[in-house]
mmCIF file of C-alpha atoms in Angstrom:
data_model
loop_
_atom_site.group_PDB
_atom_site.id
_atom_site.type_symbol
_atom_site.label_atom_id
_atom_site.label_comp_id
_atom_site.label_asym_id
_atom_site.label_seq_id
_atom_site.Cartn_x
_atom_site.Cartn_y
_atom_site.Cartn_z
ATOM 1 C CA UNK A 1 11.394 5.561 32.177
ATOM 2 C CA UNK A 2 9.340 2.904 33.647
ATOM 3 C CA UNK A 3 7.184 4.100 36.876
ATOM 4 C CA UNK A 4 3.921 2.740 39.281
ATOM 5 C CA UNK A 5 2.113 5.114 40.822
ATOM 6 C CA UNK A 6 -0.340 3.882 43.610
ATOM 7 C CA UNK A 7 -3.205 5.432 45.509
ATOM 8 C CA UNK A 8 -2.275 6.992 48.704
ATOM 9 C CA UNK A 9 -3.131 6.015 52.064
ATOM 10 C CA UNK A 10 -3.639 5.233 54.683
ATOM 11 C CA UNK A 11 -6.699 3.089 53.686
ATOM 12 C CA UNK A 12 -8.684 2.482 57.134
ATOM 13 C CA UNK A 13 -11.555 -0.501 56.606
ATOM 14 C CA UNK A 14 -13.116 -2.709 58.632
ATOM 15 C CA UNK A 15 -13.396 -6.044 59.144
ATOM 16 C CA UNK A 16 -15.232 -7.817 56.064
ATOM 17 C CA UNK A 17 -14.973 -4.431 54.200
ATOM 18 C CA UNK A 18 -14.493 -4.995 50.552
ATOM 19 C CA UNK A 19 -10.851 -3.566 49.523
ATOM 20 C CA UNK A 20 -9.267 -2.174 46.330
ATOM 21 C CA UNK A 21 -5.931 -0.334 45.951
ATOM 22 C CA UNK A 22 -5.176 1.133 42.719
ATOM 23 C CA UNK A 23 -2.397 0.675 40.600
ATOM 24 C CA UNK A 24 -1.652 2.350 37.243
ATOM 25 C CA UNK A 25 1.785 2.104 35.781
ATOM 26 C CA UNK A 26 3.826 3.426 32.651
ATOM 27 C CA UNK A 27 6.141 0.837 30.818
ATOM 28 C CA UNK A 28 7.716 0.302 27.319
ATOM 29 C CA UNK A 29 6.069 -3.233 25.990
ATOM 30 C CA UNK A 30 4.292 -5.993 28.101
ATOM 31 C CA UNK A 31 6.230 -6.012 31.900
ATOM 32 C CA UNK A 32 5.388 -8.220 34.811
ATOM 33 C CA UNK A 33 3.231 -7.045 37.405
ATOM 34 C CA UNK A 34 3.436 -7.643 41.019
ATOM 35 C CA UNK A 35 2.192 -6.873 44.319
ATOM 36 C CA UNK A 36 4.362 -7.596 47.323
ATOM 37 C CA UNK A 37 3.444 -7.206 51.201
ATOM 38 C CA UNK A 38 5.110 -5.586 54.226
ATOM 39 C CA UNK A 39 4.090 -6.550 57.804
ATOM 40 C CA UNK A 40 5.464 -4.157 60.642
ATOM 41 C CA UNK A 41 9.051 -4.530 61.083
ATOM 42 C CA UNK A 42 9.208 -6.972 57.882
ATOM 43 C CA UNK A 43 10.749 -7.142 54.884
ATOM 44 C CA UNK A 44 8.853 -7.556 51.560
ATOM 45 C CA UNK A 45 6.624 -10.995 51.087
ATOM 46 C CA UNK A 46 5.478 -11.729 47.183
ATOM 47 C CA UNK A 47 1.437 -11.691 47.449
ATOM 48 C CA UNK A 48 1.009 -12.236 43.747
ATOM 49 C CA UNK A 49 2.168 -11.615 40.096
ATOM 50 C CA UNK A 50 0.903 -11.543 36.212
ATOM 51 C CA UNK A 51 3.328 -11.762 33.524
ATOM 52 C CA UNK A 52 1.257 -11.076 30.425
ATOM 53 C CA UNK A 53 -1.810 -8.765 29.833
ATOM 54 C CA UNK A 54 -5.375 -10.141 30.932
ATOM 55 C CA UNK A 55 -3.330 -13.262 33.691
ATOM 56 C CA UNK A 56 -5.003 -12.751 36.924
ATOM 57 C CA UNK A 57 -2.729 -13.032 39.907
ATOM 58 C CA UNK A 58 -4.354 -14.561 43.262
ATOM 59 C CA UNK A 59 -3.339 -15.751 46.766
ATOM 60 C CA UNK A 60 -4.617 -15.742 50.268
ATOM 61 C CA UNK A 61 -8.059 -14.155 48.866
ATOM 62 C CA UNK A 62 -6.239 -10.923 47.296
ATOM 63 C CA UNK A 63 -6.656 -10.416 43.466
ATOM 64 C CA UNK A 64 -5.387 -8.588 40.658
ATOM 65 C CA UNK A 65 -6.045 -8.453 37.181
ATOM 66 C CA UNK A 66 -3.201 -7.299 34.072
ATOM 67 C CA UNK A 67 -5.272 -4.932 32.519
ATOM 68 C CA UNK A 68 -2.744 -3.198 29.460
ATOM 69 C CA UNK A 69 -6.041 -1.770 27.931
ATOM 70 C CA UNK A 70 -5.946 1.169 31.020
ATOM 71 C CA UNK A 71 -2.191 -0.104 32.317
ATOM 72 C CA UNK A 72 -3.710 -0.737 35.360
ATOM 73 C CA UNK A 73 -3.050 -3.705 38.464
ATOM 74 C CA UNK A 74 -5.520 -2.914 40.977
ATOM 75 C CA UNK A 75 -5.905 -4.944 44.107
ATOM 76 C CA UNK A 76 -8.656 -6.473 45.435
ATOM 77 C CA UNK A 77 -9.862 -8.733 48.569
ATOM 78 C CA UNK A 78 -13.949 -9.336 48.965
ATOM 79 C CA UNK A 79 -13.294 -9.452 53.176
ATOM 80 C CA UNK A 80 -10.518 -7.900 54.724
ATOM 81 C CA UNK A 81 -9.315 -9.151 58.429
ATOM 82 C CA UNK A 82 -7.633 -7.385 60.726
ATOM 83 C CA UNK A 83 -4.153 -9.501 60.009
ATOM 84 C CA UNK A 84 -4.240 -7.589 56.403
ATOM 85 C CA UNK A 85 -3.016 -4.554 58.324
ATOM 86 C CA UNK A 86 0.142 -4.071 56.175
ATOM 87 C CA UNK A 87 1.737 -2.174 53.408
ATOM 88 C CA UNK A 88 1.281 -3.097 49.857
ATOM 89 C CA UNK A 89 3.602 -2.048 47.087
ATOM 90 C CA UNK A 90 2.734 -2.565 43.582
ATOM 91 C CA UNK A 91 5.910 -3.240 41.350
ATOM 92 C CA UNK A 92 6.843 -3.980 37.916
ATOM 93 C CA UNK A 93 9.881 -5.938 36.063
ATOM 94 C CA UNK A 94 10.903 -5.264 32.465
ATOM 95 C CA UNK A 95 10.088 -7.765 30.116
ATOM 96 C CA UNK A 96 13.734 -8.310 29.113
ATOM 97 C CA UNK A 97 17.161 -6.477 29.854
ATOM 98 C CA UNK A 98 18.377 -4.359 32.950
ATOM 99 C CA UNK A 99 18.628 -7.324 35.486
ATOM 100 C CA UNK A 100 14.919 -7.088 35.641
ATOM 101 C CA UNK A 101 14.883 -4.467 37.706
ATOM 102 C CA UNK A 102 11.923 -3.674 39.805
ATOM 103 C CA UNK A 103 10.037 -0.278 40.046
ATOM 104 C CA UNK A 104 8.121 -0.022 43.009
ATOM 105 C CA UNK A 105 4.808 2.082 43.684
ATOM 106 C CA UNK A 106 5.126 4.228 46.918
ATOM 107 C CA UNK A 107 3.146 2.256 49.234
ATOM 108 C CA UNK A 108 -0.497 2.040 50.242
ATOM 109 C CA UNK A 109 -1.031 1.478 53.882
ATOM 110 C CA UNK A 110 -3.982 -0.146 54.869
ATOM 111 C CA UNK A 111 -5.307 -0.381 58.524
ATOM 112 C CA UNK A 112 -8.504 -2.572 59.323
ATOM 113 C CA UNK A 113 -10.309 -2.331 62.892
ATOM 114 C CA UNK A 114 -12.918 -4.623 64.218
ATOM 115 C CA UNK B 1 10.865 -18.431 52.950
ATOM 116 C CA UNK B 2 13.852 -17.690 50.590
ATOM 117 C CA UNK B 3 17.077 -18.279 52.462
ATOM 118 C CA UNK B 4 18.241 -14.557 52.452
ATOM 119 C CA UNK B 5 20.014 -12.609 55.879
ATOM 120 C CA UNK B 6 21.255 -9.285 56.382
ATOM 121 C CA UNK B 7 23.351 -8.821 58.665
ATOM 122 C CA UNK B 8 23.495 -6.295 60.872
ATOM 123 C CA UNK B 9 20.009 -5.673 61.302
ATOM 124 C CA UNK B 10 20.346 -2.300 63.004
ATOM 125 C CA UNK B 11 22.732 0.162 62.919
ATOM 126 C CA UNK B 12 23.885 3.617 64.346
ATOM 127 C CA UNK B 13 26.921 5.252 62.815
ATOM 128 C CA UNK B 14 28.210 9.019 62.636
ATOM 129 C CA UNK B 15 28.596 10.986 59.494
ATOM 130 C CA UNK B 16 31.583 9.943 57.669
ATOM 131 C CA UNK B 17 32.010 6.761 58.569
ATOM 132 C CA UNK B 18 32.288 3.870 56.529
ATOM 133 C CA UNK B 19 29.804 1.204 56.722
ATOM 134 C CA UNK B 20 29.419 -2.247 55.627
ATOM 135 C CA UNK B 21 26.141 -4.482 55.093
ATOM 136 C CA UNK B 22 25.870 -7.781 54.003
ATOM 137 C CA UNK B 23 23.318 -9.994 52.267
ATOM 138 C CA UNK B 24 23.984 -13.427 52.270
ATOM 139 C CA UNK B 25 22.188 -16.203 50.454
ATOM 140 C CA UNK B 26 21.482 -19.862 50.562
ATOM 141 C CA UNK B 27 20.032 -20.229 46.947
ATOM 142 C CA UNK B 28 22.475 -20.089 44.840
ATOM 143 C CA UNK B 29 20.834 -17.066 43.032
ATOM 144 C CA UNK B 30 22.343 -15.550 40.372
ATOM 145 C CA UNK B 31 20.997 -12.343 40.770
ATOM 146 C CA UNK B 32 21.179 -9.882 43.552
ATOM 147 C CA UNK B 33 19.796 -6.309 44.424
ATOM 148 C CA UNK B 34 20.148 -3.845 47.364
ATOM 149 C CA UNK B 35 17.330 -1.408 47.556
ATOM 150 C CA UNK B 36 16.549 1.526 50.159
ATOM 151 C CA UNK B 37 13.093 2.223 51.613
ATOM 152 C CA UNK B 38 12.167 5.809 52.254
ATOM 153 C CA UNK B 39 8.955 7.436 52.954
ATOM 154 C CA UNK B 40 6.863 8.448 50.071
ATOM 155 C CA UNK B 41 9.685 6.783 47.845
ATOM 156 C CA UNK B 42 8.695 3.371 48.355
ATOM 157 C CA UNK B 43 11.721 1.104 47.370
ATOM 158 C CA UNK B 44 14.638 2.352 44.944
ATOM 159 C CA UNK B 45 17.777 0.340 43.349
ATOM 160 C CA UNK B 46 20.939 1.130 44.738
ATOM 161 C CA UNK B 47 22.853 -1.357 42.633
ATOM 162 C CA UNK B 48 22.365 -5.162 41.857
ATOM 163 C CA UNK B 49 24.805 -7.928 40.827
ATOM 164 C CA UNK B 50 24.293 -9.801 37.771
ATOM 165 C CA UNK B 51 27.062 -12.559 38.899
ATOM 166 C CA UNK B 52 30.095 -12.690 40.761
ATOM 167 C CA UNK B 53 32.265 -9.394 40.155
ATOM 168 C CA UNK B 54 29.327 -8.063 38.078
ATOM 169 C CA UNK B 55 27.550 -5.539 39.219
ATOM 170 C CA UNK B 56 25.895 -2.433 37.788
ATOM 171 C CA UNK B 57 24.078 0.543 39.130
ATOM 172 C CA UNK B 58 20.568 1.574 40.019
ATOM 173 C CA UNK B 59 18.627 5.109 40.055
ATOM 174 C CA UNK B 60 20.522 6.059 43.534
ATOM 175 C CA UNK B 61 23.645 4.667 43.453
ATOM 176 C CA UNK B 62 25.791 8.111 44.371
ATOM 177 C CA UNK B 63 27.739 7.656 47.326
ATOM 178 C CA UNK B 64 27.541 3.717 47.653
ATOM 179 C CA UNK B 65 29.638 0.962 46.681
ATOM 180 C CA UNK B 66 28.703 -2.897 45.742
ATOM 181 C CA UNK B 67 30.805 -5.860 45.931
ATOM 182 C CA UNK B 68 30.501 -9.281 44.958
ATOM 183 C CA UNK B 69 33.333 -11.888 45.410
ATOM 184 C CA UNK B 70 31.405 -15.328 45.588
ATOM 185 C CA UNK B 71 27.782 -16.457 45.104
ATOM 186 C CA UNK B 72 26.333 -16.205 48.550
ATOM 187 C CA UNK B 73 27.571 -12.569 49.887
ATOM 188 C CA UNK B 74 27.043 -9.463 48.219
ATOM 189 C CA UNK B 75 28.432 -6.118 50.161
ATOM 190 C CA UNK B 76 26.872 -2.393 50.431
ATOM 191 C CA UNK B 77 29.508 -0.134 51.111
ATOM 192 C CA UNK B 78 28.415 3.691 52.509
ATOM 193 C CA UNK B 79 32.193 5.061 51.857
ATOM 194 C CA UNK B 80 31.314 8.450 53.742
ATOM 195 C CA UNK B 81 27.775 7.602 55.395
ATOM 196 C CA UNK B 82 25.836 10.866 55.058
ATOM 197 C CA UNK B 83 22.525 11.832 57.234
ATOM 198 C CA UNK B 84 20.669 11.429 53.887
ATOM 199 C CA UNK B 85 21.464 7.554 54.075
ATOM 200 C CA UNK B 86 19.409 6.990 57.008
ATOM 201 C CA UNK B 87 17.238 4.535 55.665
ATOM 202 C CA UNK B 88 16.217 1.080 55.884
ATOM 203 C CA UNK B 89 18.154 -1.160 53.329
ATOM 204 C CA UNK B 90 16.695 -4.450 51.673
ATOM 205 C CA UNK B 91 18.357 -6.573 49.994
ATOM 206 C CA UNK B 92 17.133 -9.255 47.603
ATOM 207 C CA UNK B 93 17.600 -12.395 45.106
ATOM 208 C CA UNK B 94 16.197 -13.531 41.910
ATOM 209 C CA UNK B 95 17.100 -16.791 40.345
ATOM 210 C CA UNK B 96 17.812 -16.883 36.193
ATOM 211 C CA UNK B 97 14.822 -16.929 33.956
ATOM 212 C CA UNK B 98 12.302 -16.152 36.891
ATOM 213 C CA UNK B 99 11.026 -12.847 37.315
ATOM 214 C CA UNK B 100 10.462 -13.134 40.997
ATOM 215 C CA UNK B 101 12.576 -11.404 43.882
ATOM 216 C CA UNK B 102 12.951 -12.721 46.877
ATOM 217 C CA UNK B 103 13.170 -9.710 49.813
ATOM 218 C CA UNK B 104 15.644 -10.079 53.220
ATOM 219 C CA UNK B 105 14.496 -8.880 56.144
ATOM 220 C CA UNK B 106 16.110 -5.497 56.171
ATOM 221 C CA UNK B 107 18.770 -3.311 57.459
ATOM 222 C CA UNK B 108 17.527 -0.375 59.432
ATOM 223 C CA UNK B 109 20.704 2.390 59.123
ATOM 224 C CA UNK B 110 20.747 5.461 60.889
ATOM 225 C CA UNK B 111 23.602 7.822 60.250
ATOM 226 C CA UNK B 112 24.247 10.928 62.901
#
């Protein structure tokens, strides 16, 4: 079956520290790729998505790049801030069929201090 | 933000009691999904409605119940709430041909 499987954490930076979480996943065919955000005490927020292999997914300075070459998402930011503190979940959907379900990484929490 | 509540938004029961949660909606969303969030498991699908009275289940689906009467509201039922259902519970929504879900702020269950 489909699965995500993330890098642990917690990831502790500082402020302006470059970040990058990695992401590999195992899927039949080409799914989509996301990664979604969870503030304390939040549910989940979209942060960005890719739908076929090489689309790269951006938003509030956070990348990711579809790589199907090494089935890979990784995230990236060039200067985290201190509001980044969150947890990030890498997910993907099926290309077609089941509902589009999502599978969901476990989690990377990142913490950055001034 | 997508128009999504759960209601209630905490809860405390004892072991083998029923329990209830709702997700409502505003969108008009076909599609609708209640996941729980566990350490070290990230999110998992309990079960997710494909329209009005059609549901189907997820990877954990044992010992919960979905329900799905009209577009806006779609029910988790915990017939027998065990200790293992502690959990937070998120529901969410996903409008036809988009691949996006849409997350509600969360249920956070605790069973005694």
């Amino acid at each position: 079956g489909d699965s995500v499987t993330q890098m642990e954490g917690p990831v502790t930076l500082s402020e302006e520290a470059f970040l990058t979480i990695n992401c590999t996943y195992t899927a039949t065919g080409y799914p989509s790729l996301f990664w979604y955000v969870q503030y304390p005490g939040e549910g989940l927020q979209l942060l960005l998505k890719a739908t076929k292999a090489d689309d790269k997914g951006s938003n509030k300075g956070f990348e990711a790049t579809y790589r199907k070459e090494t089935t890979s998402f990784h995230l990236e930011k060039g200067s985290v801030q201190v509001s980044d503190s969150a947890v990030y979940f890498c997910a993907l959907s099926p290309l077609v069929g089941g509902g589009n379900k999502l599978t969901f990484g476990t989690g990377t929490q990142l913490k950055v201090e001034l | 933000d997508a128009g999504i509540t759960q209601s209630p938004r905490h809860k405390v029961t004892e072991t083998g009691t029923p329990v209830t949660l709702r997700c409502h909606q505003t969108e008009n969303h076909r599609y609708m999904y209640w996941y729980r969030q566990d350490p070290g498991h990230g999110l998992r699908l309990i079960h997710y409605s494909y329209g009005v009275k059609d549901t189907d289940k997820g990877e954990v689906s044992d010992g919960y119940s979905v329900s799905r009467s009209k577009t806006e509201d779609f029910l988790l039922t915990l017939e027998s709430a065990t200790s293992s259902q502690t959990s937070v519970y998120f529901c969410a929504i996903r409008a036809a041909r988009q691949e996006t879900q849409y997350f509600g702020p969360g249920t956070r269950l605790l069973v005694l």
